[in-house]
Amino acid sequence: MYGFILLVGVLSALTIGERLCRRGGLVVTDFWRMAFYAGLFGLAGARLYHVFDYWAFFYAQPVRVLAVWEGGLGIWGAVAGAALGGFVAGGRSFVRYADVFAVCAPLAQAIGRWGNFFNKEVFGLPTSLPWGIYIPEALRPEGFKYYAHFHPLFLYESVLSTGLFVLLYKKYVSLHNKSDKPRDGIFVFTYLAGYSLIRLPLEFLRIAPWSFMGLPVAVWVGVICLFASVLFLRRQVI
């Protein structure tokens, strides 16, 4: 089910991406070629991020590194891998298509996160809130065996990513209806800023996240992406 939901999310996003390419005067065949490589590299990057996140587990069971169907993909790794894959496929021309991928990425993430629901993963600290998700005892982390309900981080991220997609999509369509087209990269950095703002607070609800110098690695990545995005977008306004 995890893989199926992930596939639905990616194909839904790419289908909309094709429409945006036609609207923006981009070559659809080039878009799908870049999407293929972005998908392969993105999957590899997402899995590697997760492996490093749970290094002790995979070091003891290296064969399970390839068991992607069990779940375990890191979105920041997917973003980095997809960007590399798109560049490998398209070279400098990928820059012109990157904004389309950035607009559609939150939709793929919003749908794909529901795979975490079926795998009972990506949940946070215990909660008594009515929307807390029940986690079977066998799947509860050490030290939390006597708690039954946890924050559904996948749900929070899915809802917020849907909102980010709607905002980016409407803005893309609006700007491309005008004769003065936006500068390449605007939507890439808006996506990075938006997704960073989504992830940063959620990281502090996670249980034992992969950390560096006292902070979750995802927080470091989010802060860097947010800072870089603000600098880029600020230059477009001034």
Coordinates of N, CA and C in Angstrom, one line a residue, residues 90-222:
G90 N 18.8 17.0 -17.9 CA 18.6 18.2 -18.7 C 19.7 19.2 -18.7
G91 N 20.7 19.0 -17.9 CA 21.8 20.0 -17.9 C 21.3 21.4 -17.5
R92 N 21.8 22.4 -18.1 CA 21.4 23.8 -17.8 C 19.9 24.0 -18.1
S93 N 19.4 23.3 -19.0 CA 17.9 23.5 -19.4 C 17.0 23.1 -18.3
F94 N 17.5 22.3 -17.3 CA 16.7 21.8 -16.2 C 16.2 23.0 -15.4
V95 N 17.0 24.1 -15.4 CA 16.6 25.3 -14.6 C 15.3 25.8 -15.0
R96 N 15.0 25.7 -16.3 CA 13.7 26.2 -16.8 C 12.5 25.3 -16.4
Y97 N 12.8 24.1 -16.1 CA 11.7 23.1 -15.7 C 11.6 23.0 -14.2
A98 N 12.6 23.4 -13.5 CA 12.7 23.2 -12.0 C 11.5 23.8 -11.3
D99 N 11.0 25.0 -11.8 CA 9.9 25.6 -11.2 C 8.6 24.8 -11.3
V100 N 8.5 24.1 -12.4 CA 7.3 23.2 -12.6 C 7.3 22.1 -11.5
F101 N 8.5 21.5 -11.4 CA 8.7 20.4 -10.4 C 8.4 20.9 -9.0
A102 N 8.9 22.1 -8.7 CA 8.7 22.7 -7.4 C 7.2 23.0 -7.1
V103 N 6.5 23.4 -8.1 CA 5.0 23.6 -7.9 C 4.3 22.3 -7.5
C104 N 4.7 21.3 -8.2 CA 4.0 20.0 -8.1 C 4.5 19.1 -6.9
A105 N 5.7 19.4 -6.4 CA 6.3 18.6 -5.4 C 5.4 18.5 -4.1
P106 N 4.8 19.6 -3.6 CA 4.0 19.5 -2.4 C 2.8 18.6 -2.6
L107 N 2.2 18.5 -3.8 CA 1.1 17.6 -4.0 C 1.5 16.1 -3.9
A108 N 2.7 15.8 -4.5 CA 3.2 14.4 -4.3 C 3.5 14.1 -2.9
Q109 N 4.0 15.0 -2.1 CA 4.3 14.8 -0.7 C 3.0 14.7 0.1
A110 N 2.0 15.5 -0.2 CA 0.8 15.5 0.5 C 0.1 14.1 0.4
I111 N 0.1 13.6 -0.8 CA -0.6 12.3 -1.1 C 0.3 11.2 -0.5
G112 N 1.6 11.3 -0.8 CA 2.5 10.2 -0.4 C 2.6 10.0 1.1
R113 N 2.4 11.1 1.9 CA 2.5 11.0 3.3 C 1.4 10.0 3.9
W114 N 0.3 9.7 3.1 CA -0.7 8.8 3.6 C -0.2 7.4 3.6
G115 N 0.9 7.1 2.9 CA 1.5 5.8 3.0 C 2.1 5.6 4.4
N116 N 2.5 6.7 5.0 CA 3.0 6.5 6.4 C 1.8 6.1 7.4
F117 N 0.6 6.5 7.0 CA -0.5 6.1 7.9 C -0.7 4.6 7.8
F118 N -0.6 4.0 6.7 CA -0.8 2.5 6.6 C 0.4 1.8 7.1
N119 N 1.6 2.4 7.1 CA 2.8 1.7 7.7 C 3.0 2.1 9.2
K120 N 2.1 2.9 9.7 CA 2.2 3.4 11.1 C 3.5 3.9 11.4
E121 N 3.9 4.9 10.6 CA 5.2 5.6 10.8 C 5.0 7.1 10.7
V122 N 6.1 7.8 11.0 CA 6.0 9.3 11.0 C 5.0 9.8 11.9
F123 N 5.0 9.3 13.1 CA 4.2 9.9 14.2 C 5.1 10.5 15.2
G124 N 4.6 11.4 16.0 CA 5.4 12.2 17.0 C 5.2 11.8 18.4
L125 N 5.3 12.7 19.3 CA 5.2 12.5 20.7 C 3.8 12.1 21.1
P126 N 3.6 11.5 22.2 CA 2.3 11.1 22.7 C 1.4 12.3 22.8
T127 N 0.1 12.1 22.6 CA -0.9 13.2 22.7 C -2.2 12.7 23.2
S128 N -2.9 13.6 23.9 CA -4.3 13.2 24.3 C -5.3 14.0 23.4
L129 N -4.9 14.6 22.4 CA -5.8 15.3 21.5 C -6.6 14.3 20.7
P130 N -7.9 14.7 20.4 CA -8.8 13.7 19.7 C -8.3 13.2 18.4
W131 N -7.5 13.8 17.7 CA -7.0 13.3 16.4 C -5.7 12.6 16.5
G132 N -5.3 12.3 17.7 CA -4.1 11.4 17.9 C -4.3 10.1 17.3
I133 N -3.2 9.5 16.7 CA -3.3 8.3 16.0 C -2.9 7.1 16.9
Y134 N -3.6 6.0 16.9 CA -3.3 4.9 17.7 C -2.2 4.1 17.1
I135 N -1.2 3.8 17.9 CA -0.1 3.0 17.4 C 0.0 1.7 18.2
P136 N 0.0 0.5 17.6 CA 0.0 -0.8 18.3 C 1.3 -0.8 19.1
E137 N 1.2 -1.5 20.2 CA 2.3 -1.6 21.2 C 3.6 -2.1 20.6
A138 N 3.5 -3.0 19.6 CA 4.7 -3.6 19.0 C 5.5 -2.5 18.2
L139 N 4.8 -1.5 17.8 CA 5.4 -0.4 16.9 C 5.8 0.8 17.7
R140 N 5.5 0.8 19.0 CA 5.8 2.0 19.8 C 7.3 2.1 20.1
P141 N 7.9 3.3 20.1 CA 9.4 3.4 20.4 C 9.6 3.0 21.9
E142 N 10.9 2.7 22.1 CA 11.3 2.4 23.5 C 11.1 3.6 24.4
G143 N 10.5 3.3 25.5 CA 10.2 4.4 26.5 C 8.8 5.0 26.3
F144 N 8.1 4.5 25.3 CA 6.7 5.0 25.1 C 5.7 3.8 24.9
K145 N 6.1 2.7 25.5 CA 5.2 1.5 25.4 C 3.8 1.7 26.1
Y146 N 3.8 2.6 27.1 CA 2.5 2.7 27.8 C 1.7 3.9 27.3
Y147 N 2.1 4.4 26.2 CA 1.3 5.5 25.5 C 0.6 4.9 24.3
A148 N -0.6 5.2 24.0 CA -1.4 4.6 22.9 C -1.5 5.5 21.7
H149 N -1.7 6.8 22.0 CA -1.9 7.7 20.9 C -0.8 8.8 20.7
F150 N -0.5 9.1 19.5 CA 0.6 9.9 19.2 C 0.2 11.0 18.1
H151 N 1.0 12.1 18.1 CA 0.8 13.1 17.1 C 0.9 12.5 15.7
P152 N -0.1 12.7 14.8 CA 0.0 12.2 13.4 C 0.8 13.2 12.6
L153 N 2.1 13.2 12.7 CA 2.9 14.1 11.9 C 2.7 14.1 10.4
F154 N 2.4 12.8 9.9 CA 2.2 12.7 8.5 C 0.9 13.5 8.1
L155 N -0.1 13.5 9.0 CA -1.3 14.2 8.7 C -1.1 15.7 8.7
Y156 N -0.4 16.2 9.7 CA -0.1 17.6 9.7 C 0.7 18.0 8.4
E157 N 1.7 17.3 8.1 CA 2.5 17.6 6.9 C 1.6 17.5 5.6
S158 N 0.8 16.5 5.6 CA -0.1 16.3 4.4 C -1.0 17.5 4.2
V159 N -1.6 18.0 5.2 CA -2.6 19.1 5.1 C -1.8 20.4 4.8
L160 N -0.7 20.6 5.4 CA 0.1 21.8 5.1 C 0.7 21.8 3.7
S161 N 1.1 20.7 3.3 CA 1.7 20.5 1.9 C 0.6 20.8 0.9
T162 N -0.6 20.3 1.2 CA -1.7 20.6 0.2 C -1.9 22.1 0.1
G163 N -1.9 22.8 1.2 CA -2.1 24.2 1.2 C -0.9 24.9 0.4
L164 N 0.3 24.4 0.6 CA 1.4 25.0 -0.1 C 1.3 24.7 -1.6
F165 N 0.8 23.5 -2.0 CA 0.6 23.3 -3.4 C -0.4 24.2 -4.0
V166 N -1.5 24.4 -3.4 CA -2.6 25.3 -3.9 C -2.1 26.7 -4.1
L167 N -1.3 27.2 -3.1 CA -0.7 28.5 -3.3 C 0.2 28.6 -4.4
L168 N 1.1 27.7 -4.6 CA 2.1 27.7 -5.6 C 1.4 27.6 -7.0
Y169 N 0.5 26.6 -7.1 CA -0.2 26.4 -8.4 C -1.0 27.7 -8.8
K170 N -1.7 28.3 -7.9 CA -2.5 29.5 -8.3 C -1.5 30.6 -8.7
K171 N -0.4 30.7 -8.0 CA 0.5 31.8 -8.3 C 1.2 31.5 -9.7
Y172 N 1.5 30.3 -10.0 CA 2.2 29.9 -11.2 C 1.2 30.2 -12.4
V173 N 0.0 29.8 -12.3 CA -1.0 30.0 -13.3 C -1.2 31.5 -13.5
S174 N -1.3 32.3 -12.4 CA -1.5 33.7 -12.5 C -0.4 34.4 -13.2
L175 N 0.8 34.1 -12.8 CA 2.0 34.8 -13.4 C 2.2 34.4 -14.9
H176 N 1.9 33.2 -15.2 CA 2.1 32.7 -16.6 C 1.0 33.2 -17.5
N177 N 0.0 33.8 -17.0 CA -1.1 34.4 -17.8 C -0.7 35.8 -18.3
K178 N 0.4 36.3 -17.7 CA 0.9 37.6 -18.0 C 2.0 37.6 -19.1
S179 N 2.2 38.6 -19.8 CA 3.3 38.7 -20.8 C 4.7 38.7 -20.1
D180 N 4.8 39.3 -19.0 CA 6.1 39.4 -18.3 C 6.2 38.1 -17.4
K181 N 7.0 37.1 -17.8 CA 7.1 35.9 -17.1 C 8.0 36.0 -15.9
P182 N 7.8 35.3 -14.9 CA 8.7 35.3 -13.7 C 10.1 34.8 -13.9
R183 N 11.0 35.2 -13.2 CA 12.4 34.8 -13.3 C 12.5 33.3 -12.9
D184 N 13.3 32.5 -13.6 CA 13.5 31.1 -13.2 C 14.0 31.0 -11.8
G185 N 13.5 30.1 -11.1 CA 13.9 29.8 -9.7 C 13.0 30.4 -8.6
I186 N 12.1 31.3 -9.1 CA 11.2 31.9 -8.1 C 10.4 30.8 -7.3
F187 N 9.8 29.8 -8.1 CA 9.0 28.8 -7.4 C 9.8 27.8 -6.7
V188 N 11.0 27.5 -7.2 CA 11.9 26.6 -6.5 C 12.2 27.1 -5.1
F189 N 12.6 28.4 -5.0 CA 12.9 28.9 -3.7 C 11.7 29.2 -2.8
T190 N 10.6 29.5 -3.4 CA 9.3 29.7 -2.7 C 8.9 28.3 -2.1
Y191 N 9.0 27.3 -2.9 CA 8.8 25.9 -2.4 C 9.7 25.6 -1.2
L192 N 11.0 25.8 -1.4 CA 11.9 25.5 -0.3 C 11.6 26.2 1.0
A193 N 11.3 27.5 0.8 CA 10.9 28.3 2.0 C 9.7 27.8 2.7
G194 N 8.7 27.5 1.8 CA 7.4 27.0 2.4 C 7.5 25.7 3.1
Y195 N 8.2 24.8 2.4 CA 8.3 23.4 3.0 C 9.2 23.5 4.3
S196 N 10.2 24.4 4.3 CA 11.0 24.5 5.5 C 10.2 25.0 6.7
L197 N 9.3 25.9 6.4 CA 8.4 26.5 7.5 C 7.4 25.4 7.9
I198 N 7.1 24.5 7.1 CA 6.2 23.4 7.5 C 7.0 22.4 8.4
R199 N 8.2 22.0 7.9 CA 8.9 21.0 8.6 C 9.5 21.4 10.0
L200 N 10.0 22.6 10.0 CA 10.7 23.1 11.2 C 10.0 22.9 12.5
P201 N 8.8 23.3 12.7 CA 8.1 23.1 13.9 C 7.7 21.6 14.2
L202 N 7.5 20.8 13.1 CA 7.1 19.4 13.2 C 8.3 18.6 13.8
E203 N 9.5 19.0 13.4 CA 10.7 18.3 13.9 C 10.8 18.2 15.4
F204 N 10.3 19.2 16.1 CA 10.4 19.2 17.5 C 9.3 18.3 18.2
L205 N 8.4 17.8 17.4 CA 7.4 16.8 17.9 C 7.9 15.4 17.6
R206 N 9.0 15.2 16.9 CA 9.4 13.8 16.6 C 10.1 13.2 17.8
I207 N 10.1 11.9 17.8 CA 10.7 11.1 18.8 C 12.1 10.7 18.4
A208 N 13.1 11.1 19.1 CA 14.5 10.7 18.8 C 14.9 10.9 17.4
P209 N 14.8 12.2 16.8 CA 15.2 12.4 15.4 C 16.7 12.3 15.2
W210 N 17.1 12.1 14.0 CA 18.6 12.1 13.7 C 19.1 13.5 13.9
S211 N 20.1 13.7 14.8 CA 20.5 15.0 15.3 C 22.0 15.3 15.0
F212 N 22.3 16.5 15.0 CA 23.7 17.0 14.9 C 23.8 18.3 15.7
M213 N 24.8 18.2 16.6 CA 25.0 19.4 17.5 C 23.8 19.8 18.2
G214 N 23.0 18.8 18.7 CA 21.9 19.1 19.6 C 20.6 19.4 18.8
L215 N 20.6 19.5 17.5 CA 19.4 19.8 16.8 C 19.2 18.7 15.7
P216 N 17.9 18.4 15.4 CA 17.6 17.5 14.3 C 18.2 17.9 13.0
V217 N 18.8 17.0 12.3 CA 19.4 17.3 11.0 C 18.4 18.0 10.1
A218 N 17.2 17.5 10.1 CA 16.1 18.2 9.3 C 15.9 19.7 9.6
V219 N 16.2 20.0 10.8 CA 16.1 21.4 11.2 C 17.3 22.2 10.6
W220 N 18.5 21.6 10.7 CA 19.6 22.3 10.0 C 19.4 22.5 8.5
V221 N 18.9 21.4 7.9 CA 18.6 21.5 6.4 C 17.5 22.6 6.2
G222 N 16.5 22.6 7.0 CA 15.4 23.5 6.8 C 15.8 25.0 7.0

